[in-house]
mmCIF file of C-alpha atoms and ligand atoms in Angstrom:
data_model
loop_
_atom_site.group_PDB
_atom_site.id
_atom_site.type_symbol
_atom_site.label_atom_id
_atom_site.label_comp_id
_atom_site.label_asym_id
_atom_site.label_seq_id
_atom_site.Cartn_x
_atom_site.Cartn_y
_atom_site.Cartn_z
ATOM 1 C CA UNK A 1 0.000 0.000 0.000
ATOM 2 C CA UNK A 2 1.394 3.402 -1.027
ATOM 3 C CA UNK A 3 2.317 5.398 2.073
ATOM 4 C CA UNK A 4 3.185 9.111 1.747
ATOM 5 C CA UNK A 5 5.287 8.974 4.920
ATOM 6 C CA UNK A 6 7.474 6.059 3.715
ATOM 7 C CA UNK A 7 7.512 5.677 -0.039
ATOM 8 C CA UNK A 8 9.270 7.819 -2.645
ATOM 9 C CA UNK A 9 6.747 9.854 -4.618
ATOM 10 C CA UNK A 10 6.343 13.070 -6.542
ATOM 11 C CA UNK A 11 4.002 15.897 -5.569
ATOM 12 C CA UNK A 12 2.412 18.430 -7.885
ATOM 13 C CA UNK A 13 2.677 22.184 -7.445
ATOM 14 C CA UNK A 14 -0.523 23.599 -8.988
ATOM 15 C CA UNK A 15 0.868 27.162 -8.890
ATOM 16 C CA UNK A 16 3.876 26.445 -11.106
ATOM 17 C CA UNK A 17 2.543 23.189 -12.610
ATOM 18 C CA UNK A 18 5.811 21.459 -11.762
ATOM 19 C CA UNK A 19 6.542 18.344 -9.736
ATOM 20 C CA UNK A 20 8.825 17.830 -6.740
ATOM 21 C CA UNK A 21 10.318 14.455 -5.837
ATOM 22 C CA UNK A 22 9.854 13.406 -2.189
ATOM 23 C CA UNK A 23 12.099 10.693 -0.697
ATOM 24 C CA UNK A 24 10.978 10.302 2.942
ATOM 25 C CA UNK A 25 12.897 7.040 3.504
ATOM 26 C CA UNK A 26 16.217 8.885 2.976
ATOM 27 C CA UNK A 27 15.976 10.782 6.274
ATOM 28 C CA UNK A 28 17.511 7.663 7.837
ATOM 29 C CA UNK A 29 20.803 7.888 5.899
ATOM 30 C CA UNK A 30 23.980 9.027 7.735
ATOM 31 C CA UNK A 31 25.287 12.519 7.022
ATOM 32 C CA UNK A 32 28.971 12.924 6.121
ATOM 33 C CA UNK A 33 28.820 16.123 4.120
ATOM 34 C CA UNK A 34 29.862 19.681 4.770
ATOM 35 C CA UNK A 35 29.502 20.989 8.324
ATOM 36 C CA UNK A 36 29.240 24.771 8.593
ATOM 37 C CA UNK A 37 29.322 26.684 11.848
ATOM 38 C CA UNK A 38 27.116 29.736 12.136
ATOM 39 C CA UNK A 39 28.787 32.258 14.433
ATOM 40 C CA UNK A 40 26.598 33.641 17.243
ATOM 41 C CA UNK A 41 24.776 36.831 16.341
ATOM 42 C CA UNK A 42 26.630 39.616 18.196
ATOM 43 C CA UNK A 43 25.800 42.644 16.103
ATOM 44 C CA UNK A 44 25.831 46.141 17.639
ATOM 45 C CA UNK A 45 22.682 48.312 17.452
ATOM 46 C CA UNK A 46 24.692 50.723 15.297
ATOM 47 C CA UNK A 47 27.613 49.752 13.083
ATOM 48 C CA UNK A 48 29.715 52.685 11.828
ATOM 49 C CA UNK A 49 30.832 50.556 8.843
ATOM 50 C CA UNK A 50 27.315 49.473 7.763
ATOM 51 C CA UNK A 51 26.096 51.132 4.566
ATOM 52 C CA UNK A 52 22.482 50.779 5.753
ATOM 53 C CA UNK A 53 22.757 52.255 9.245
ATOM 54 C CA UNK A 54 21.419 55.812 9.783
ATOM 55 C CA UNK A 55 23.781 58.704 8.876
ATOM 56 C CA UNK A 56 26.374 56.398 7.258
ATOM 57 C CA UNK A 57 27.778 56.757 3.770
ATOM 58 C CA UNK A 58 26.768 54.481 0.895
ATOM 59 C CA UNK A 59 28.340 53.883 -2.497
ATOM 60 C CA UNK A 60 28.542 56.962 -4.724
ATOM 61 C CA UNK A 61 28.897 59.301 -1.749
ATOM 62 C CA UNK A 62 25.225 59.130 -0.699
ATOM 63 C CA UNK A 63 24.512 59.681 2.987
ATOM 64 C CA UNK A 64 21.667 57.930 4.794
ATOM 65 C CA UNK A 65 19.451 60.266 6.806
ATOM 66 C CA UNK A 66 19.087 59.852 10.589
ATOM 67 C CA UNK A 67 15.995 57.732 9.924
ATOM 68 C CA UNK A 68 13.930 56.393 12.825
ATOM 69 C CA UNK A 69 11.406 54.013 11.171
ATOM 70 C CA UNK A 70 11.856 52.520 7.698
ATOM 71 C CA UNK A 71 14.108 54.014 5.032
ATOM 72 C CA UNK A 72 13.914 53.422 1.278
ATOM 73 C CA UNK A 73 16.451 54.431 -1.350
ATOM 74 C CA UNK A 74 17.282 53.750 -4.973
ATOM 75 C CA UNK A 75 19.712 50.798 -5.196
ATOM 76 C CA UNK A 76 23.171 52.249 -5.942
ATOM 77 C CA UNK A 77 24.082 49.111 -7.926
ATOM 78 C CA UNK A 78 20.678 48.566 -9.526
ATOM 79 C CA UNK A 79 20.334 45.470 -11.713
ATOM 80 C CA UNK A 80 17.722 47.314 -13.798
ATOM 81 C CA UNK A 81 17.762 50.904 -14.980
ATOM 82 C CA UNK A 82 14.716 53.103 -15.642
ATOM 83 C CA UNK A 83 16.040 54.652 -18.855
ATOM 84 C CA UNK A 84 16.957 51.480 -20.781
ATOM 85 C CA UNK A 85 15.554 51.970 -24.308
ATOM 86 C CA UNK A 86 12.976 49.431 -25.515
ATOM 87 C CA UNK A 87 14.233 47.065 -28.174
ATOM 88 C CA UNK A 88 14.721 43.499 -29.307
ATOM 89 C CA UNK A 89 17.476 41.603 -31.034
ATOM 90 C CA UNK A 90 17.276 38.291 -32.832
ATOM 91 C CA UNK A 91 20.472 37.476 -34.721
ATOM 92 C CA UNK A 92 19.096 33.947 -35.287
ATOM 93 C CA UNK A 93 15.597 32.455 -34.755
ATOM 94 C CA UNK A 94 16.984 30.625 -31.713
ATOM 95 C CA UNK A 95 18.721 33.663 -30.229
ATOM 96 C CA UNK A 96 16.250 36.173 -28.817
ATOM 97 C CA UNK A 97 16.847 39.184 -26.622
ATOM 98 C CA UNK A 98 14.628 41.936 -25.281
ATOM 99 C CA UNK A 99 15.576 45.093 -23.435
ATOM 100 C CA UNK A 100 14.393 45.152 -19.800
ATOM 101 C CA UNK A 101 13.955 48.394 -17.914
ATOM 102 C CA UNK A 102 13.231 48.682 -14.213
ATOM 103 C CA UNK A 103 13.541 50.415 -10.870
ATOM 104 C CA UNK A 104 15.450 48.824 -7.973
ATOM 105 C CA UNK A 105 15.144 49.989 -4.402
ATOM 106 C CA UNK A 106 16.420 48.939 -0.992
ATOM 107 C CA UNK A 107 14.210 49.291 2.102
ATOM 108 C CA UNK A 108 15.744 49.272 5.579
ATOM 109 C CA UNK A 109 13.220 47.819 8.027
ATOM 110 C CA UNK A 110 14.630 49.577 11.072
ATOM 111 C CA UNK A 111 17.458 51.912 12.087
ATOM 112 C CA UNK A 112 18.608 49.108 14.430
ATOM 113 C CA UNK A 113 21.462 47.142 12.879
ATOM 114 C CA UNK A 114 21.095 44.252 15.342
ATOM 115 C CA UNK A 115 17.442 43.325 14.831
ATOM 116 C CA UNK A 116 15.793 40.721 12.626
ATOM 117 C CA UNK A 117 12.150 40.569 11.570
ATOM 118 C CA UNK A 118 11.523 38.105 14.403
ATOM 119 C CA UNK A 119 12.918 40.539 16.972
ATOM 120 C CA UNK A 120 11.145 43.678 15.761
ATOM 121 C CA UNK A 121 8.171 45.104 17.678
ATOM 122 C CA UNK A 122 4.768 44.390 16.051
ATOM 123 C CA UNK A 123 4.114 48.129 15.579
ATOM 124 C CA UNK A 124 7.447 48.532 13.760
ATOM 125 C CA UNK A 125 6.733 45.519 11.560
ATOM 126 C CA UNK A 126 3.386 47.078 10.750
ATOM 127 C CA UNK A 127 5.405 50.112 9.601
ATOM 128 C CA UNK A 128 7.372 47.809 7.281
ATOM 129 C CA UNK A 129 4.087 46.460 5.858
ATOM 130 C CA UNK A 130 2.857 50.035 5.297
ATOM 131 C CA UNK A 131 6.102 50.848 3.455
ATOM 132 C CA UNK A 132 5.716 47.752 1.246
ATOM 133 C CA UNK A 133 2.120 48.766 0.442
ATOM 134 C CA UNK A 134 3.185 52.285 -0.462
ATOM 135 C CA UNK A 135 6.037 51.181 -2.757
ATOM 136 C CA UNK A 136 4.041 48.378 -4.366
ATOM 137 C CA UNK A 137 1.142 50.740 -5.138
ATOM 138 C CA UNK A 138 3.415 53.428 -6.539
ATOM 139 C CA UNK A 139 5.632 51.168 -8.667
ATOM 140 C CA UNK A 140 2.717 49.025 -9.879
ATOM 141 C CA UNK A 141 1.104 52.203 -11.238
ATOM 142 C CA UNK A 142 4.326 53.461 -12.855
ATOM 143 C CA UNK A 143 4.176 53.481 -16.670
ATOM 144 C CA UNK A 144 6.510 50.855 -18.109
ATOM 145 C CA UNK A 145 6.507 48.678 -14.982
ATOM 146 C CA UNK A 146 4.906 45.239 -15.469
ATOM 147 C CA UNK A 147 5.769 43.592 -12.163
ATOM 148 C CA UNK A 148 7.006 44.561 -8.700
ATOM 149 C CA UNK A 149 8.981 41.933 -6.766
ATOM 150 C CA UNK A 150 9.558 42.648 -3.063
ATOM 151 C CA UNK A 151 12.059 40.217 -1.527
ATOM 152 C CA UNK A 152 14.448 39.758 1.360
ATOM 153 C CA UNK A 153 17.664 37.743 1.347
ATOM 154 C CA UNK A 154 18.701 37.000 4.879
ATOM 155 C CA UNK A 155 22.026 35.554 5.978
ATOM 156 C CA UNK A 156 25.373 35.002 4.213
ATOM 157 C CA UNK A 157 24.118 31.614 3.101
ATOM 158 C CA UNK A 158 21.517 33.300 0.923
ATOM 159 C CA UNK A 159 24.023 35.741 -0.518
ATOM 160 C CA UNK A 160 22.918 38.644 1.629
ATOM 161 C CA UNK A 161 25.682 41.227 1.711
ATOM 162 C CA UNK A 162 24.642 42.963 4.927
ATOM 163 C CA UNK A 163 22.933 41.740 8.134
ATOM 164 C CA UNK A 164 21.154 45.070 8.693
ATOM 165 C CA UNK A 165 17.414 44.206 8.385
ATOM 166 C CA UNK A 166 16.367 45.182 4.885
ATOM 167 C CA UNK A 167 14.683 44.005 1.714
ATOM 168 C CA UNK A 168 14.926 44.842 -1.941
ATOM 169 C CA UNK A 169 12.401 45.753 -4.608
ATOM 170 C CA UNK A 170 13.070 44.957 -8.227
ATOM 171 C CA UNK A 171 10.332 46.300 -10.473
ATOM 172 C CA UNK A 172 10.605 45.408 -14.138
ATOM 173 C CA UNK A 173 9.144 46.098 -17.552
ATOM 174 C CA UNK A 174 8.629 42.325 -17.888
ATOM 175 C CA UNK A 175 6.770 39.733 -15.798
ATOM 176 C CA UNK A 176 9.447 37.378 -14.422
ATOM 177 C CA UNK A 177 9.364 33.590 -14.975
ATOM 178 C CA UNK A 178 8.032 32.404 -11.603
ATOM 179 C CA UNK A 179 5.273 35.016 -11.617
ATOM 180 C CA UNK A 180 4.342 34.192 -15.210
ATOM 181 C CA UNK A 181 3.887 30.513 -14.277
ATOM 182 C CA UNK A 182 1.772 31.369 -11.234
ATOM 183 C CA UNK A 183 -0.262 33.875 -13.253
ATOM 184 C CA UNK A 184 -1.115 31.335 -15.929
ATOM 185 C CA UNK A 185 -2.163 28.683 -13.398
ATOM 186 C CA UNK A 186 -4.242 31.097 -11.313
ATOM 187 C CA UNK A 187 -5.967 32.658 -14.342
ATOM 188 C CA UNK A 188 -6.922 29.242 -15.668
ATOM 189 C CA UNK A 189 -8.143 28.033 -12.273
ATOM 190 C CA UNK A 190 -10.265 31.146 -11.797
ATOM 191 C CA UNK A 191 -11.793 30.822 -15.270
ATOM 192 C CA UNK A 192 -12.720 27.203 -14.525
ATOM 193 C CA UNK A 193 -13.919 27.402 -10.911
ATOM 194 C CA UNK A 194 -14.697 31.083 -10.297
ATOM 195 C CA UNK A 195 -12.556 31.012 -7.141
ATOM 196 C CA UNK A 196 -8.870 31.617 -6.606
ATOM 197 C CA UNK A 197 -6.630 28.551 -6.593
ATOM 198 C CA UNK A 198 -5.187 29.540 -3.228
ATOM 199 C CA UNK A 199 -8.610 30.169 -1.647
ATOM 200 C CA UNK A 200 -9.526 26.542 -2.385
ATOM 201 C CA UNK A 201 -6.070 25.304 -1.363
ATOM 202 C CA UNK A 202 -6.128 27.260 1.908
ATOM 203 C CA UNK A 203 -9.637 26.100 2.760
ATOM 204 C CA UNK A 204 -8.474 22.497 2.474
ATOM 205 C CA UNK A 205 -5.278 23.088 4.445
ATOM 206 C CA UNK A 206 -7.074 24.829 7.318
ATOM 207 C CA UNK A 207 -9.505 21.912 7.552
ATOM 208 C CA UNK A 208 -6.791 19.256 7.301
ATOM 209 C CA UNK A 209 -4.293 21.008 9.584
ATOM 210 C CA UNK A 210 -1.322 18.717 8.871
ATOM 211 C CA UNK A 211 0.704 21.356 7.039
ATOM 212 C CA UNK A 212 -0.425 24.475 8.946
ATOM 213 C CA UNK A 213 2.261 26.201 11.043
ATOM 214 C CA UNK A 214 0.211 29.039 12.532
ATOM 215 C CA UNK A 215 -2.626 31.368 11.566
ATOM 216 C CA UNK A 216 -4.450 34.510 12.607
ATOM 217 C CA UNK A 217 -7.736 36.044 11.407
ATOM 218 C CA UNK A 218 -6.114 37.390 8.237
ATOM 219 C CA UNK A 219 -3.202 35.134 7.235
ATOM 220 C CA UNK A 220 -2.108 31.519 7.497
ATOM 221 C CA UNK A 221 1.461 30.161 7.435
ATOM 222 C CA UNK A 222 1.841 26.635 6.075
ATOM 223 C CA UNK A 223 4.377 24.258 4.591
ATOM 224 C CA UNK A 224 2.915 23.750 1.123
ATOM 225 C CA UNK A 225 2.102 20.223 -0.082
ATOM 226 C CA UNK A 226 4.658 20.813 -2.844
ATOM 227 C CA UNK A 227 7.458 22.353 -0.701
ATOM 228 C CA UNK A 228 10.975 22.049 -2.132
ATOM 229 C CA UNK A 229 13.090 23.613 0.641
ATOM 230 C CA UNK A 230 13.166 21.593 3.914
ATOM 231 C CA UNK A 231 11.294 24.206 5.983
ATOM 232 C CA UNK A 232 9.676 26.115 3.146
ATOM 233 C CA UNK A 233 6.656 28.162 4.255
ATOM 234 C CA UNK A 234 3.942 30.044 2.395
ATOM 235 C CA UNK A 235 1.936 32.911 3.858
ATOM 236 C CA UNK A 236 -1.525 33.124 2.299
ATOM 237 C CA UNK A 237 -4.099 35.868 2.872
ATOM 238 C CA UNK A 238 -7.365 34.391 4.131
ATOM 239 C CA UNK A 239 -9.393 36.886 2.098
ATOM 240 C CA UNK A 240 -8.684 36.518 -1.605
ATOM 241 C CA UNK A 241 -6.984 39.676 -2.855
ATOM 242 C CA UNK A 242 -4.471 40.259 -5.589
ATOM 243 C CA UNK A 243 -2.000 42.664 -4.013
ATOM 244 C CA UNK A 244 -0.663 44.284 -0.853
ATOM 245 C CA UNK A 245 -2.507 47.502 -1.760
ATOM 246 C CA UNK A 246 -5.851 45.755 -1.114
ATOM 247 C CA UNK A 247 -5.058 44.931 2.525
ATOM 248 C CA UNK A 248 -7.332 46.571 5.104
ATOM 249 C CA UNK A 249 -5.554 48.143 8.071
ATOM 250 C CA UNK A 250 -6.457 45.115 10.218
ATOM 251 C CA UNK A 251 -5.063 42.808 7.555
ATOM 252 C CA UNK A 252 -1.805 44.782 7.544
ATOM 253 C CA UNK A 253 -1.543 44.094 11.281
ATOM 254 C CA UNK A 254 -2.349 40.455 10.516
ATOM 255 C CA UNK A 255 0.513 40.274 8.025
ATOM 256 C CA UNK A 256 2.941 41.856 10.526
ATOM 257 C CA UNK A 257 1.784 39.324 13.151
ATOM 258 C CA UNK A 258 2.183 36.253 10.934
ATOM 259 C CA UNK A 259 5.633 37.452 9.793
ATOM 260 C CA UNK A 260 6.827 37.810 13.361
ATOM 261 C CA UNK A 261 5.412 34.465 14.456
ATOM 262 C CA UNK A 262 6.791 32.584 11.451
ATOM 263 C CA UNK A 263 10.297 34.054 11.627
ATOM 264 C CA UNK A 264 10.410 33.556 15.421
ATOM 265 C CA UNK A 265 9.692 29.850 14.901
ATOM 266 C CA UNK A 266 12.427 29.794 12.252
ATOM 267 C CA UNK A 267 15.003 31.372 14.582
ATOM 268 C CA UNK A 268 13.959 28.986 17.362
ATOM 269 C CA UNK A 269 14.284 25.884 15.166
ATOM 270 C CA UNK A 270 18.088 25.743 15.434
ATOM 271 C CA UNK A 271 18.500 28.671 17.858
ATOM 272 C CA UNK A 272 20.192 30.672 15.181
ATOM 273 C CA UNK A 273 19.494 33.661 12.969
ATOM 274 C CA UNK A 274 17.708 31.474 10.427
ATOM 275 C CA UNK A 275 18.721 32.263 6.822
ATOM 276 C CA UNK A 276 16.119 32.454 4.070
ATOM 277 C CA UNK A 277 14.960 34.141 0.931
ATOM 278 C CA UNK A 278 11.503 35.613 1.331
ATOM 279 C CA UNK A 279 9.276 37.436 -1.100
ATOM 280 C CA UNK A 280 5.760 38.279 -2.167
ATOM 281 C CA UNK A 281 3.877 37.143 -5.214
ATOM 282 C CA UNK A 282 1.051 39.404 -6.294
ATOM 283 C CA UNK A 283 -0.721 40.612 -9.388
ATOM 284 C CA UNK A 284 1.293 42.093 -12.241
ATOM 285 C CA UNK A 285 0.672 45.787 -13.021
ATOM 286 C CA UNK A 286 -2.951 46.755 -13.359
ATOM 287 C CA UNK A 287 -6.090 47.047 -11.274
ATOM 288 C CA UNK A 288 -7.089 44.349 -8.734
ATOM 289 C CA UNK A 289 -7.330 40.970 -10.473
ATOM 290 C CA UNK A 290 -9.846 38.443 -9.057
ATOM 291 C CA UNK A 291 -7.752 35.494 -10.290
ATOM 292 C CA UNK A 292 -4.611 36.477 -8.373
ATOM 293 C CA UNK A 293 -4.221 35.607 -4.695
ATOM 294 C CA UNK A 294 -1.622 37.476 -2.606
ATOM 295 C CA UNK A 295 0.928 35.234 -0.922
ATOM 296 C CA UNK A 296 4.562 35.107 0.167
ATOM 297 C CA UNK A 297 7.186 32.359 -0.035
ATOM 298 C CA UNK A 298 9.949 31.613 2.450
ATOM 299 C CA UNK A 299 12.763 29.537 0.926
ATOM 300 C CA UNK A 300 15.182 28.615 3.748
ATOM 301 C CA UNK A 301 18.201 26.378 3.040
ATOM 302 C CA UNK A 302 18.828 24.840 6.497
ATOM 303 C CA UNK A 303 18.058 21.137 6.711
ATOM 304 C CA UNK A 304 18.814 19.411 9.996
ATOM 305 C CA UNK A 305 20.854 21.843 12.098
ATOM 306 C CA UNK A 306 22.349 25.316 11.962
ATOM 307 C CA UNK A 307 25.294 23.707 10.183
ATOM 308 C CA UNK A 308 23.696 21.409 7.609
ATOM 309 C CA UNK A 309 22.047 22.996 4.626
ATOM 310 C CA UNK A 310 20.315 21.757 1.546
ATOM 311 C CA UNK A 311 21.858 22.538 -1.824
ATOM 312 C CA UNK A 312 19.909 22.467 -5.053
ATOM 313 C CA UNK A 313 22.527 20.590 -7.064
ATOM 314 C CA UNK A 314 22.961 17.493 -9.221
ATOM 315 C CA UNK A 315 19.563 15.927 -9.696
ATOM 316 C CA UNK A 316 17.744 19.144 -8.723
ATOM 317 C CA UNK A 317 19.650 21.184 -11.311
ATOM 318 C CA UNK A 318 19.500 18.593 -14.037
ATOM 319 C CA UNK A 319 16.207 16.811 -13.431
ATOM 320 C CA UNK A 320 13.773 18.083 -10.778
ATOM 321 C CA UNK A 321 13.681 19.394 -7.193
ATOM 322 C CA UNK A 322 13.856 16.762 -4.475
ATOM 323 C CA UNK A 323 13.316 16.720 -0.722
ATOM 324 C CA UNK A 324 13.733 14.172 2.059
ATOM 325 C CA UNK A 325 11.562 15.164 5.034
ATOM 326 C CA UNK A 326 7.909 15.418 4.110
ATOM 327 C CA UNK A 327 6.025 18.713 4.203
ATOM 328 C CA UNK A 328 3.932 17.277 7.054
ATOM 329 C CA UNK A 329 7.000 16.397 9.162
ATOM 330 C CA UNK A 330 8.453 19.886 8.590
ATOM 331 C CA UNK A 331 5.144 21.569 9.505
ATOM 332 C CA UNK A 332 4.904 19.507 12.688
ATOM 333 C CA UNK A 333 8.408 20.610 13.773
ATOM 334 C CA UNK A 334 7.663 24.276 13.090
ATOM 335 C CA UNK A 335 4.204 24.151 14.679
ATOM 336 C CA UNK A 336 5.594 22.705 17.927
ATOM 337 C CA UNK A 337 8.147 25.519 18.354
ATOM 338 C CA UNK A 338 7.693 28.416 20.756
ATOM 339 C CA UNK A 339 6.580 31.847 19.554
ATOM 340 C CA UNK A 340 8.896 33.461 22.110
ATOM 341 C CA UNK A 341 12.237 34.244 20.474
ATOM 342 C CA UNK A 342 15.101 32.225 21.959
ATOM 343 C CA UNK A 343 17.136 35.380 22.581
ATOM 344 C CA UNK A 344 14.256 36.855 24.619
ATOM 345 C CA UNK A 345 13.976 33.831 26.923
ATOM 346 C CA UNK A 346 15.274 34.241 30.440
HETATM 347 P P1 H2U B 1 21.347 42.032 -0.317
HETATM 348 O O1 H2U B 1 20.076 42.322 0.363
HETATM 349 O O2 H2U B 1 21.194 40.856 -1.241
HETATM 350 O O3 H2U B 1 22.498 41.897 0.555
HETATM 351 O O4 H2U B 1 21.656 43.303 -1.226
HETATM 352 C C1 H2U B 1 21.868 44.590 -0.687
HETATM 353 C C2 H2U B 1 21.687 45.611 -1.799
HETATM 354 O O5 H2U B 1 22.212 46.871 -1.405
HETATM 355 C C3 H2U B 1 22.417 45.213 -3.080
HETATM 356 O O6 H2U B 1 21.471 45.073 -4.115
HETATM 357 C C4 H2U B 1 22.771 47.527 -2.526
HETATM 358 C C5 H2U B 1 23.341 46.403 -3.352
HETATM 359 O O7 H2U B 1 23.322 46.748 -4.714
HETATM 360 N N1 H2U B 1 23.734 48.528 -2.086
HETATM 361 C C6 H2U B 1 23.498 49.879 -2.321
HETATM 362 O O8 H2U B 1 22.500 50.227 -2.950
HETATM 363 N N2 H2U B 1 24.372 50.830 -1.856
HETATM 364 C C7 H2U B 1 25.535 50.532 -1.198
HETATM 365 O O9 H2U B 1 26.261 51.422 -0.790
HETATM 366 C C8 H2U B 1 25.909 49.113 -0.974
HETATM 367 C C9 H2U B 1 24.917 48.075 -1.403
HETATM 368 ZN ZN1 ZN B 2 23.455 48.734 9.907
#
């Protein structure tokens, strides 16, 4: 008899329409790979050498103001530029290129160099949500912008260059690959069923409970059925809406609350500043879209301790993503963790 907790299988991701291979029996194999030590987090509240701390100098001679809440600025090494001329090139039918224009920004979450999302006060996190809403609404309405990606890389492991709490926004004249896949799946689902794909998915998950990590009146955090990263989590708004700009004020508080509770569980998992890439998926430029359902993805690399991470290599790069622990086992671990940050425990 096929048993999801024992037997190798593949699971379908209806958002990207791709499969992930799950090998639950492999969690028994011995580990002899790379062991990394994460140094304890001993950052000062202000670091005179940090290019994100208040009053410090950034590249190009820019000076940060003495900001007290959030602070946004144009990325000094932007990957996309607003004035790139439109154009295409096709030297051969197989070789296509298109110009991409865009606006890249950095948002500091707090003047405090030593904090993480998990350690920020709920009111300050609500301020971060308000800043995201403001920038999403403005950029999404900017002529020439087709999509606004808000994301945070946290930790050296995820290629983050600076531990000061911050995120980036890359807004582009094109809709990027992952968003295009999710758009197509959600549009088709909505045309067929007249409901959003994630509204139906979330309704099932809240009833079932096996993959739910935590929830409040406005958002749920869960390990998706199709998770690739060991402790991957999705945040899904309980009310279907297509973008951050549609959040009510209560829902903004709900988002701040679920962010704090999810990242606190993450930090508590291995009692470390848990590395991850995080970001929102929401409707491409245009008015509210009933097919699109606002959500966020956490992609964290740590696997079984603060020193053992998952790499997407070999089979994952050449064939398909693969995981060992099941989504249900990961959700159970996260659900059982405290919502009091380990650093705040006496
Ligand atoms: P990470 O979040 O991935 O570490 O990136 C930080 C961003 O900050 C990165 O995109 C920008 C880099 O271009 N940056 C500035 O805009 N000004 C600076 O003085 C240094 C870094
Ligand atoms: Zn700093």
